[in-house]
Short mmCIF file of C-alpha atoms and ligand atoms in Angstrom, two decimals:
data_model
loop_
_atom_site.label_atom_id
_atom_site.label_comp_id
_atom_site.label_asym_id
_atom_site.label_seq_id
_atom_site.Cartn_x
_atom_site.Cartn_y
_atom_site.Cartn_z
CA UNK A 204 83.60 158.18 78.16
CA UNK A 205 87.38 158.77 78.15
CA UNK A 206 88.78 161.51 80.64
CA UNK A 207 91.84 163.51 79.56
CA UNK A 208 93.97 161.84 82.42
CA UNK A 209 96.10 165.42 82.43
CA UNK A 210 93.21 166.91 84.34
CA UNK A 211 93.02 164.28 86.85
CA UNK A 212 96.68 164.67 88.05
CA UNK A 213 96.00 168.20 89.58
CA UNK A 214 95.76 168.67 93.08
CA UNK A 215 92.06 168.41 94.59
CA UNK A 216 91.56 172.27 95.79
CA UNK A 217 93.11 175.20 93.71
CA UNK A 218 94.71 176.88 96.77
CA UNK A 219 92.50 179.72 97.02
CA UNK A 220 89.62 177.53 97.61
CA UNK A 221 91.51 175.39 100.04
CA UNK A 222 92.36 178.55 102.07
CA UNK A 223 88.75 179.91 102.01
CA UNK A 224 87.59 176.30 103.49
CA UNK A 225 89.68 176.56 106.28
CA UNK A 226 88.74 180.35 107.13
CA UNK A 227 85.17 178.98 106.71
CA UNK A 228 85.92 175.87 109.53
CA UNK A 229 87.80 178.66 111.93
CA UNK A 230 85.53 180.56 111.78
CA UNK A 231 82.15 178.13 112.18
CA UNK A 232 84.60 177.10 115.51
CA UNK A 233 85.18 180.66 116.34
CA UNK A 234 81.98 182.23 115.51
CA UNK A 235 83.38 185.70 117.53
CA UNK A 236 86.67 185.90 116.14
CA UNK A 237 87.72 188.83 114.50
CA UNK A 238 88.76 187.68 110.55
CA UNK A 239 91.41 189.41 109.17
CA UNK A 240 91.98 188.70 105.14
CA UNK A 241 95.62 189.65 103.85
CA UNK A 242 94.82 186.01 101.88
CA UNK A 243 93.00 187.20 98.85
CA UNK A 244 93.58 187.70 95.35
CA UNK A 245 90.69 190.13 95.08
CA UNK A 246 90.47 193.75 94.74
CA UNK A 247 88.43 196.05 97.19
CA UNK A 248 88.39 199.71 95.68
CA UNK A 249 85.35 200.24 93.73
CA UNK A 250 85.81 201.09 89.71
CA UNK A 251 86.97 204.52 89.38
CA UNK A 252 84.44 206.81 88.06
CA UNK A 253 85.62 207.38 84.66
CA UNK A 254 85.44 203.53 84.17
CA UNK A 255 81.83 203.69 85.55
CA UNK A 256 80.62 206.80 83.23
CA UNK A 257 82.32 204.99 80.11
CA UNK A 258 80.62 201.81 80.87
CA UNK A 259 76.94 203.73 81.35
CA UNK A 260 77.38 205.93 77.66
CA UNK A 261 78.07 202.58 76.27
CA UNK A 262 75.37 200.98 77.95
CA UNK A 263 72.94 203.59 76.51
CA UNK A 264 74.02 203.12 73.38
CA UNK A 265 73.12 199.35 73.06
CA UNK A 266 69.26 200.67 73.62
CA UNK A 267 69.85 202.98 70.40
CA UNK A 268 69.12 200.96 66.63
CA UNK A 269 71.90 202.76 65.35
CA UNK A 270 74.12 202.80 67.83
CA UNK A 271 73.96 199.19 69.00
CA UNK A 272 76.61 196.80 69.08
CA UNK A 273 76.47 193.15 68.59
CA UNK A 274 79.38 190.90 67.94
CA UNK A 275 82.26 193.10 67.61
CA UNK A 276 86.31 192.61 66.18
CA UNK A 277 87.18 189.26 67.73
CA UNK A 278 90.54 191.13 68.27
CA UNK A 279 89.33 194.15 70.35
CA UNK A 280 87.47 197.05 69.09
CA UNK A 281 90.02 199.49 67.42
CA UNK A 282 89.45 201.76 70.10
CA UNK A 283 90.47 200.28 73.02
CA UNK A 284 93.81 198.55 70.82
CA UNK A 285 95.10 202.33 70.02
CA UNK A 286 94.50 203.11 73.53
CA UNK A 287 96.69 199.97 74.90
CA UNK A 288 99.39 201.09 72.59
CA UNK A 289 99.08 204.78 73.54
CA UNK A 290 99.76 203.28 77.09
CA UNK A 291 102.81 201.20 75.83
CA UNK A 292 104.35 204.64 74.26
CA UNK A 293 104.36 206.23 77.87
CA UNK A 294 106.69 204.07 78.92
CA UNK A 295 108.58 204.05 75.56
CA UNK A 296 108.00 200.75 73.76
CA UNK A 297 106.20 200.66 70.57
CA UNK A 298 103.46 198.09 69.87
CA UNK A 299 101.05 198.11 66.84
CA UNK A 300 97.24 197.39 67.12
CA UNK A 301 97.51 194.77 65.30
CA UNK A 302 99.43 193.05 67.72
CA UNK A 303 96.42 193.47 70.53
CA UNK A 304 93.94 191.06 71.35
CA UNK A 305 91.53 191.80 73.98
CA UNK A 306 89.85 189.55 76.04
CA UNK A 307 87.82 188.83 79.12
CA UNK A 308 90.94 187.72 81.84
CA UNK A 309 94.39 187.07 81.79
CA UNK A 310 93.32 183.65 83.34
CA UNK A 311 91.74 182.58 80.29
CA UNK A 312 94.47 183.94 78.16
CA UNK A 313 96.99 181.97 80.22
CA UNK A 314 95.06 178.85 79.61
CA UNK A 315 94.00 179.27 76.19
CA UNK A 316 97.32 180.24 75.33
CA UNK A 317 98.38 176.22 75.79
CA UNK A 318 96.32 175.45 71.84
CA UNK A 319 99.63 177.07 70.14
CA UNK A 320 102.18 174.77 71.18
CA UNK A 321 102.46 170.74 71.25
CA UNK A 322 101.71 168.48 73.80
CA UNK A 323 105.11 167.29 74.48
CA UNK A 324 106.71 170.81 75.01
CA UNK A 325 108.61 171.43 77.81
CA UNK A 326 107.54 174.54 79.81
CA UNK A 327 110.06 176.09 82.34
CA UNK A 328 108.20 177.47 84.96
CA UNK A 329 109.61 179.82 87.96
CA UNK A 330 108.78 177.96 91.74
CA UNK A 331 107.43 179.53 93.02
CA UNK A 332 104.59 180.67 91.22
CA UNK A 333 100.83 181.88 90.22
CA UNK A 334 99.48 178.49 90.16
CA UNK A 335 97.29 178.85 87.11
CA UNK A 336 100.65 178.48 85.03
CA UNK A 337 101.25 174.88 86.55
CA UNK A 338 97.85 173.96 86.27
CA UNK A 339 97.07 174.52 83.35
CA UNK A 340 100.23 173.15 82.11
CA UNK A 341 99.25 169.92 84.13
CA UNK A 342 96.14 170.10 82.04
CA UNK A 343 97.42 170.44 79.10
CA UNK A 344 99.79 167.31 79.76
CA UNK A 345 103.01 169.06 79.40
CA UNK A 346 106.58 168.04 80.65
CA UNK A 347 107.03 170.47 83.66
CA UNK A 348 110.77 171.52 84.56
CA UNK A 349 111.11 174.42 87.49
CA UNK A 350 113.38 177.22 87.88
CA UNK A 351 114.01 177.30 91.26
CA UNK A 352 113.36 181.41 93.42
CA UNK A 353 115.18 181.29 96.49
CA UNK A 354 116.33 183.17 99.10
CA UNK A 355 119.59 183.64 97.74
CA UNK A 356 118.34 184.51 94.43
CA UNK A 357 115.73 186.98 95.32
CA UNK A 358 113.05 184.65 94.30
CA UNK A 359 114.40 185.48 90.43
CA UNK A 360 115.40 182.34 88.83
CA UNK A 361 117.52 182.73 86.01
CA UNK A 362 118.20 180.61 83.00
CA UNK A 363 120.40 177.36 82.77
CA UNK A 364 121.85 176.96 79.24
CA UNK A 365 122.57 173.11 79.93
CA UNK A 366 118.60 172.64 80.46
CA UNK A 367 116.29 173.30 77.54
CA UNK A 368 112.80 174.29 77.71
CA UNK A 369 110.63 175.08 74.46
CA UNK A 370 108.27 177.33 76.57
CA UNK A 371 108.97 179.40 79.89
CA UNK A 372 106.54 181.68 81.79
CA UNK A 373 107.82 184.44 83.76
CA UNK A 374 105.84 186.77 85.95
CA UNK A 375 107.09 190.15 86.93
CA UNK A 376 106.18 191.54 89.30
CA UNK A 377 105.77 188.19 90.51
CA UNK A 378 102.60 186.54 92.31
CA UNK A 379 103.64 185.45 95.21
CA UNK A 380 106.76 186.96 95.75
CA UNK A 381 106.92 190.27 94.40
CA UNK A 382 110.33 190.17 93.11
CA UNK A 383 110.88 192.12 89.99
CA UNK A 384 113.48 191.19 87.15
CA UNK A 385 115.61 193.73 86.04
CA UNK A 386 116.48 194.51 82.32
CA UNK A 387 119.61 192.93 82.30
CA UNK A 388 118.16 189.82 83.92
CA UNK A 389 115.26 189.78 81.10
CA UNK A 390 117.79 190.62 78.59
CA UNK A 391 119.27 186.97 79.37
CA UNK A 392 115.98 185.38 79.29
CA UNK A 393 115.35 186.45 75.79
CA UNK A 394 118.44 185.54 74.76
CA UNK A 395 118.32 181.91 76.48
CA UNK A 396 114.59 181.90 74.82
CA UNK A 397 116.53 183.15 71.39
CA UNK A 398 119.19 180.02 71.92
CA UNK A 399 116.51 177.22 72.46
CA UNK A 400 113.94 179.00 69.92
CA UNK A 401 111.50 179.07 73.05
CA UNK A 402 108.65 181.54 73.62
CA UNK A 403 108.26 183.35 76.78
CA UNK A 404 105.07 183.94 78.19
CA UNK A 405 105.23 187.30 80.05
CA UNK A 406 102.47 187.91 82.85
CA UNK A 407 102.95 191.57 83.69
CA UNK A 408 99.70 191.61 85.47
CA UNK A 409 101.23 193.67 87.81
CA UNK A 410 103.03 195.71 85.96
CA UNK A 411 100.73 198.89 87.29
CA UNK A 412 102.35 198.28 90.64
CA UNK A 413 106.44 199.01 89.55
CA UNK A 414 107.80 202.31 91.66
CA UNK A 415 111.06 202.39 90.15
CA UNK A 416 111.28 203.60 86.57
CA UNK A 417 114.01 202.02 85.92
CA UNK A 418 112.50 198.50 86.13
CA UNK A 419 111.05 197.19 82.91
CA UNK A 420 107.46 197.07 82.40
CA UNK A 421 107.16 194.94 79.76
CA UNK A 422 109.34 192.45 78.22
CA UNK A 423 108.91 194.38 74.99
CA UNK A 424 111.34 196.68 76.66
CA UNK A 425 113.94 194.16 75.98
CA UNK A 426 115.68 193.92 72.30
CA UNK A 427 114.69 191.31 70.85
CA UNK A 428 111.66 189.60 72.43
CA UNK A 429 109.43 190.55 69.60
CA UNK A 430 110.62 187.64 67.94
CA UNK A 431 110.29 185.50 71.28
CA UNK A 432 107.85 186.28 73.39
CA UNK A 433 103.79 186.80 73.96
CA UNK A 434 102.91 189.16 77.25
CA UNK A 435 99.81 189.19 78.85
CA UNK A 436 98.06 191.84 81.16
CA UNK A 437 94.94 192.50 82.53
CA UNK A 438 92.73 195.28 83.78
CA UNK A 439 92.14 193.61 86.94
CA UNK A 440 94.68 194.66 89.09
CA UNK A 441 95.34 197.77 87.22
CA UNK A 442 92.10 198.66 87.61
CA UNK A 443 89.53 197.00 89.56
CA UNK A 444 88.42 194.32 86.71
CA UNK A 445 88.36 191.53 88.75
CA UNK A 446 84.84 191.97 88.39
CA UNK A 447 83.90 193.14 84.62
CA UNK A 448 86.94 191.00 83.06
CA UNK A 449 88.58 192.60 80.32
CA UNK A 450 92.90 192.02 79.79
CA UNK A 451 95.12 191.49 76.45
CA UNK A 452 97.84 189.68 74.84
CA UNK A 453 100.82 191.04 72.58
CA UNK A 454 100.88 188.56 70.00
CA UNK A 455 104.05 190.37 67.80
CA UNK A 456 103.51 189.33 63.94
CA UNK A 457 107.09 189.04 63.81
CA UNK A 458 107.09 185.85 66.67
CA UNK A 459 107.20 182.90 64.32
CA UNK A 460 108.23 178.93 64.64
CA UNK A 461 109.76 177.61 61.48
CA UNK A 462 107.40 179.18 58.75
CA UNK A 463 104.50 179.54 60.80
CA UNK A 464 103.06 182.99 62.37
CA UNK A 465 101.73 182.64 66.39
CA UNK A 466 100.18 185.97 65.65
CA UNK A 467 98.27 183.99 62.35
CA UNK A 468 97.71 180.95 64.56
CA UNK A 469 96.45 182.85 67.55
CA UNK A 470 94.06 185.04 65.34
CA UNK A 471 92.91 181.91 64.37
CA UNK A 472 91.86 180.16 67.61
CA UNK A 473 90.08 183.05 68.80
CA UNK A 474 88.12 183.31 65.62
CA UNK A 475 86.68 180.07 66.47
CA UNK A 476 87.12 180.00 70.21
CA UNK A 477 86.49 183.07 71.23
CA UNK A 478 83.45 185.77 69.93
CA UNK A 479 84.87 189.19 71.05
CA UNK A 480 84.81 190.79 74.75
CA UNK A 481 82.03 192.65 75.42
CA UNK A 482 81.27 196.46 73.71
CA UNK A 483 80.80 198.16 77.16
CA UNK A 484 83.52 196.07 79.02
CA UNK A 485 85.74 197.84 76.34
CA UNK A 486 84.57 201.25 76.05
CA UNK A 487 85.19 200.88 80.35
CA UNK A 488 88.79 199.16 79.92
CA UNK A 489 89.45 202.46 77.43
CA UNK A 490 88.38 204.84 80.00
CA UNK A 491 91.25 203.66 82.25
CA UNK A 492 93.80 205.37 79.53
CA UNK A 493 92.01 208.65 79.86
CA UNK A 494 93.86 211.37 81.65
CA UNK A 495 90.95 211.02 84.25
CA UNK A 496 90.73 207.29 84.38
CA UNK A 497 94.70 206.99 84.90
CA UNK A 498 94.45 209.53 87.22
CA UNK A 499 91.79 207.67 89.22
CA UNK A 500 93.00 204.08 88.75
CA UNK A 501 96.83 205.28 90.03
CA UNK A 502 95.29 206.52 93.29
CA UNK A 503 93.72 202.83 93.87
CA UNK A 504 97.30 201.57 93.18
CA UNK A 505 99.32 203.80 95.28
CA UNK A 506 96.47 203.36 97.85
CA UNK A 507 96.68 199.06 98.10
CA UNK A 508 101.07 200.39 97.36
CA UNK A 509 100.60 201.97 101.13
CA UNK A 510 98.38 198.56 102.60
CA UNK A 511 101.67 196.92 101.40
CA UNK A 512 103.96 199.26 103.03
CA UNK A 513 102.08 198.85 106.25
CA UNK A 514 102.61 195.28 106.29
CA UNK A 515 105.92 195.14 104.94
CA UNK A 516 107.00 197.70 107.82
CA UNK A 517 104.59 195.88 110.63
CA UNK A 518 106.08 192.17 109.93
CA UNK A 519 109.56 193.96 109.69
CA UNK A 520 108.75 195.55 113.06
CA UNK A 521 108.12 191.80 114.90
CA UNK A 522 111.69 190.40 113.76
CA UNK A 523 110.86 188.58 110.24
CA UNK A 524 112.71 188.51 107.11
CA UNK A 525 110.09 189.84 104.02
CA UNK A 526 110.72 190.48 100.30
CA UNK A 527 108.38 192.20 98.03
CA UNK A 528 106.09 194.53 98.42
CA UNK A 529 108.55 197.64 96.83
CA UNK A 530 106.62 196.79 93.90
CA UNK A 531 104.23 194.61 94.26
CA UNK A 532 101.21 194.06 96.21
CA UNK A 533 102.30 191.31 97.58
CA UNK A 534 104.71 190.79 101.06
CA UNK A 535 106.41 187.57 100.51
CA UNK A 536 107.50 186.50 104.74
CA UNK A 537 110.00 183.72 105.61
CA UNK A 538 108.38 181.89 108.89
CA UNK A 539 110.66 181.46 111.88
CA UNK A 540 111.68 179.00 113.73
CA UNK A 541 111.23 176.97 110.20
CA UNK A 542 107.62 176.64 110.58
CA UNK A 543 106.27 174.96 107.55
CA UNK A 544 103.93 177.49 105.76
CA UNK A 545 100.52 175.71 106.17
CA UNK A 546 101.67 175.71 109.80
CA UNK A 547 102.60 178.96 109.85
CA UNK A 548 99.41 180.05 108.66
CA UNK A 549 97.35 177.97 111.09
CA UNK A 550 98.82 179.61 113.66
CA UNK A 551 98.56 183.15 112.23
CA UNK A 552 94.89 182.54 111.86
CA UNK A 553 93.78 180.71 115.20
CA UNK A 554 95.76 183.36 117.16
CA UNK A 555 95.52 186.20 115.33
CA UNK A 556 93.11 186.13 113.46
CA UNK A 557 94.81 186.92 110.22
CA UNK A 558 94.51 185.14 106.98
CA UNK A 559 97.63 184.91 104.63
CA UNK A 560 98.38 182.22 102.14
CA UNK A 561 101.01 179.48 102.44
CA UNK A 562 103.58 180.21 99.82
CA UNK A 563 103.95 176.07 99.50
CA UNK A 564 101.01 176.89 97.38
CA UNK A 565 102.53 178.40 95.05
CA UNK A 566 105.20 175.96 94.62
CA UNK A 567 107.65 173.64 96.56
CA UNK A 568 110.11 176.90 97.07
CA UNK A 569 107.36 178.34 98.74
CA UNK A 570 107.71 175.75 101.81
CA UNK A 571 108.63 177.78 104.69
CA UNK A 572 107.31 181.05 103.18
CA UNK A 573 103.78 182.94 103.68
CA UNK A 574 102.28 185.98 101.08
CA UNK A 575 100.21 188.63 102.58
CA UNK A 576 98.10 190.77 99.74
CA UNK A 577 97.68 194.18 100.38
CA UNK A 578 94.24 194.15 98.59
CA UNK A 579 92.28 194.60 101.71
CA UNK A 580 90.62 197.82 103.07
CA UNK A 581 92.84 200.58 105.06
CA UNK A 582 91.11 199.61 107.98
CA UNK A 583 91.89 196.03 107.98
CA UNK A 584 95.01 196.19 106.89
CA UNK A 585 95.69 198.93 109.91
CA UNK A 586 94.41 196.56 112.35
CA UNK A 587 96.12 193.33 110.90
CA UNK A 588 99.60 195.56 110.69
CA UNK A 589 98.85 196.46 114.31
CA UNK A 590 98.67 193.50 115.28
CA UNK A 591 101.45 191.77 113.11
CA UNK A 592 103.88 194.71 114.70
CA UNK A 593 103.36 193.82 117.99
CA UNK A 594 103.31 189.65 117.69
CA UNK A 595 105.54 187.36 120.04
CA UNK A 596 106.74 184.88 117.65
CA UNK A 597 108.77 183.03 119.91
CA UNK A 598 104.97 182.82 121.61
CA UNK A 599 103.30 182.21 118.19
CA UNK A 600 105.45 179.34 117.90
CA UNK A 601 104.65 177.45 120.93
CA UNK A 602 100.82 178.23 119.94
CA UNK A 603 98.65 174.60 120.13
CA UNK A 604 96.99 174.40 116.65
CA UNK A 605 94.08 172.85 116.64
CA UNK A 606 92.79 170.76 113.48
CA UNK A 607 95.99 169.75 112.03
CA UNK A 608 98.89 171.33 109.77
N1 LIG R 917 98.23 186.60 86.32
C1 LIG R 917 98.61 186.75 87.60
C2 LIG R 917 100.06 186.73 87.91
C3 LIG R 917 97.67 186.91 88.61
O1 LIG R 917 98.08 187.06 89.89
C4 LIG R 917 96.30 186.94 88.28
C5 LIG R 917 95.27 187.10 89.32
O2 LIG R 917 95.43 186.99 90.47
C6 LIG R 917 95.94 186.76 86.96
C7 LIG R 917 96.92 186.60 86.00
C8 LIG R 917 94.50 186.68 86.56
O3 LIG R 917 93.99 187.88 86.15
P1 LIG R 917 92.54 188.02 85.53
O4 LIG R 917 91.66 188.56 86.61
O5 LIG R 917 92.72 188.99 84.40
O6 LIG R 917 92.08 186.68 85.04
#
């Protein structure tokens, strides 16, 4: 057999795995010790009601002959399509149905994504950053060029005429960081995208998080992305999905290269890749655009939007610099005393107990920097602000890690 020597070149553990191996050794050592996890990806509000009810109607109705459901509209069922546009119009842009595809995760969107362009493209991607967008760029054997987020910039790279890129992925709010782009800063994205004739591939997975209206939402907010750019979201961190899977991508019909339609192309590789998310997944992803269901899912955001205020205001309390987590669920921390993020982390765990993630994960601007999610319960994120409010640093410094980095 041949292997496709792209998928050899990625690094041996996707981070979250890496990090969940070394809670598991601490914790095998410490078999007492108190585990705090501000490390995870994962939700930990259950579904909201409405989502649950939906899902059981539809559930019924697969045991009725006339009411059952087998393969559906590869697309999305019309239903659900109207109700992601209806969700679009409350904040003012205007998207078609026809521009919807539903699917099962914004993972496998990101991934699958990779069929519509060639081999040799170049992809711009922001460092740091979600790691799925490097990996599966690795994978798919691309030329990889970074935009670097620093300090200085906020952790919001912008674009460099003199360096040309045929695809770029931007995430906002950004995972890890939580930095938002503004409109003006997306305008210039669109129109470096417009000067290259790039696409952009928009993750606004965490769009559901922004505070401030006057941040955009979607990069459909900007003129003239409809001719440059695909978005993704998902229902996960909107709304609990992590679980059922169910997100979308805005394919615009009017986002062509040369004489060719993405929105033709893309219809096409999911009519032979993909056979439709799941009836009652849907009918449950349309519940969350009910006046109960946003009402329900909101509360679950503004409730992990006070976990991150807790740990923004904790970590800010002990004498650290932090960035995100306005709007976000993410606190993006700069170590002291330059500790190197893997470091940092060791030490944060061993001595207190808490689990972040190394931002060096998430890309080489990420040395020096750790992310704390503010997915957990109230209750541990109480006792991990507690005790992040009241830590020694200079103390946590000296600290003798045991096992390395
Ligand atoms: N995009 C970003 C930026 C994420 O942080 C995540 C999950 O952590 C995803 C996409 C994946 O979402 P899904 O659960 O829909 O696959």
């Amino acid at each position: 057999m041949r292997l496709n020597e792209n998928i050899t070149k990625l690094e041996q553990n996707y981070l979250f795995a890496e990090i969940a191996m070394r809670v598991r050794r601490h914790r095998e050592e410490h078999p007492e010790a108190e585990i705090l996890s501000l490390g995870i990806n994962d939700v930990t509000r259950p579904l909201a009601p409405a989502v649950c009810d939906a899902m059981s109607v539809a559930a019924q109705e697969m045991r009725q002959t006339d009411r059952f459901h087998g393969y559906g509209d590869v697309q999305g069922e019309l239903f659900l399509r109207r109700a992601i546009c209806g969700y679009y119009r409350t904040y003012k842009v205007g998207i078609e149905p026809e521009d919807v595809f539903v699917s099962d995760g914004a993972k496998s969107d990101l991934a699958n994504l990779c069929d519509l362009f060639a081999p040799e493209s170049t992809v711009l991607l922001p460092n740091p950053v979600y790691p799925v967008f490097y990996d599966t760029s690795v994978m798919a054997g691309r030329q990889i060029i970074f935009a670097r987020g620093t300090k200085e910039n906020g952790f919001l790279p912008m674009p460099d005429d003199s360096i040309h890129a045929d695809l770029i992925y931007l995430c906002s709010p950004n995972n890890p960081t939580g930095a938002v782009y503004t409109r003006a800063q997306l305008q210039a994205w669109v129109e470096y995208a417009h000067a290259h004739q790039a696409c952009i591939i928009y993750d606004a997975a965490y769009e559901a998080y922004i505070r401030n209206a006057a941040l955009p939402r979607s990069i459909f907010e900007i003129a003239g992305a409809e001719t440059c750019a695909i978005e993704i979201n998902s229902f996960s961190k909107m709304a609990g999905f992590t679980g059922v899977r169910c997100s979308w991508v805005i394919v615009p019909r009017a986002l062509t290269a040369g004489d060719q339609s993405l929105h033709r192309l893309w219809m096409r590789r999911q009519s032979t890749k993909y056979n439709g998310t799941s009836y009652i997944v849907q009918r449950g992803a349309a519940a969350v655009f009910s006046a109960e269901g946003q009402r329900q899912v909101r509360m679950d955001v503004q409730y992990y939007m006070e976990n991150a205020d807790l740990i923004r205001n904790a970590l800010r309390r002990s004498g650290v610099f932090t960035t995100g987590g306005e709007h976000a669920p993410y606190v993006w921390m700069e170590c002291p005393y330059h500790l190197r993020s893997w470091d940092c982390f060791a030490r944060l765990l061993q001595s207190q107990g808490i689990v972040s993630s190394p931002g060096v994960g998430f890309g080489a601007q990420g040395e020096g920097w750790l992310r704390f999610s503010s997915f957990g319960s109230r209750e541990t994120i109480e006792r991990a602000a507690h005790k992040l409010a009241a830590l020694d640093w200079d103390q946590l410094a000296l600290w003798q890690v045991s096992g390395g980095r």
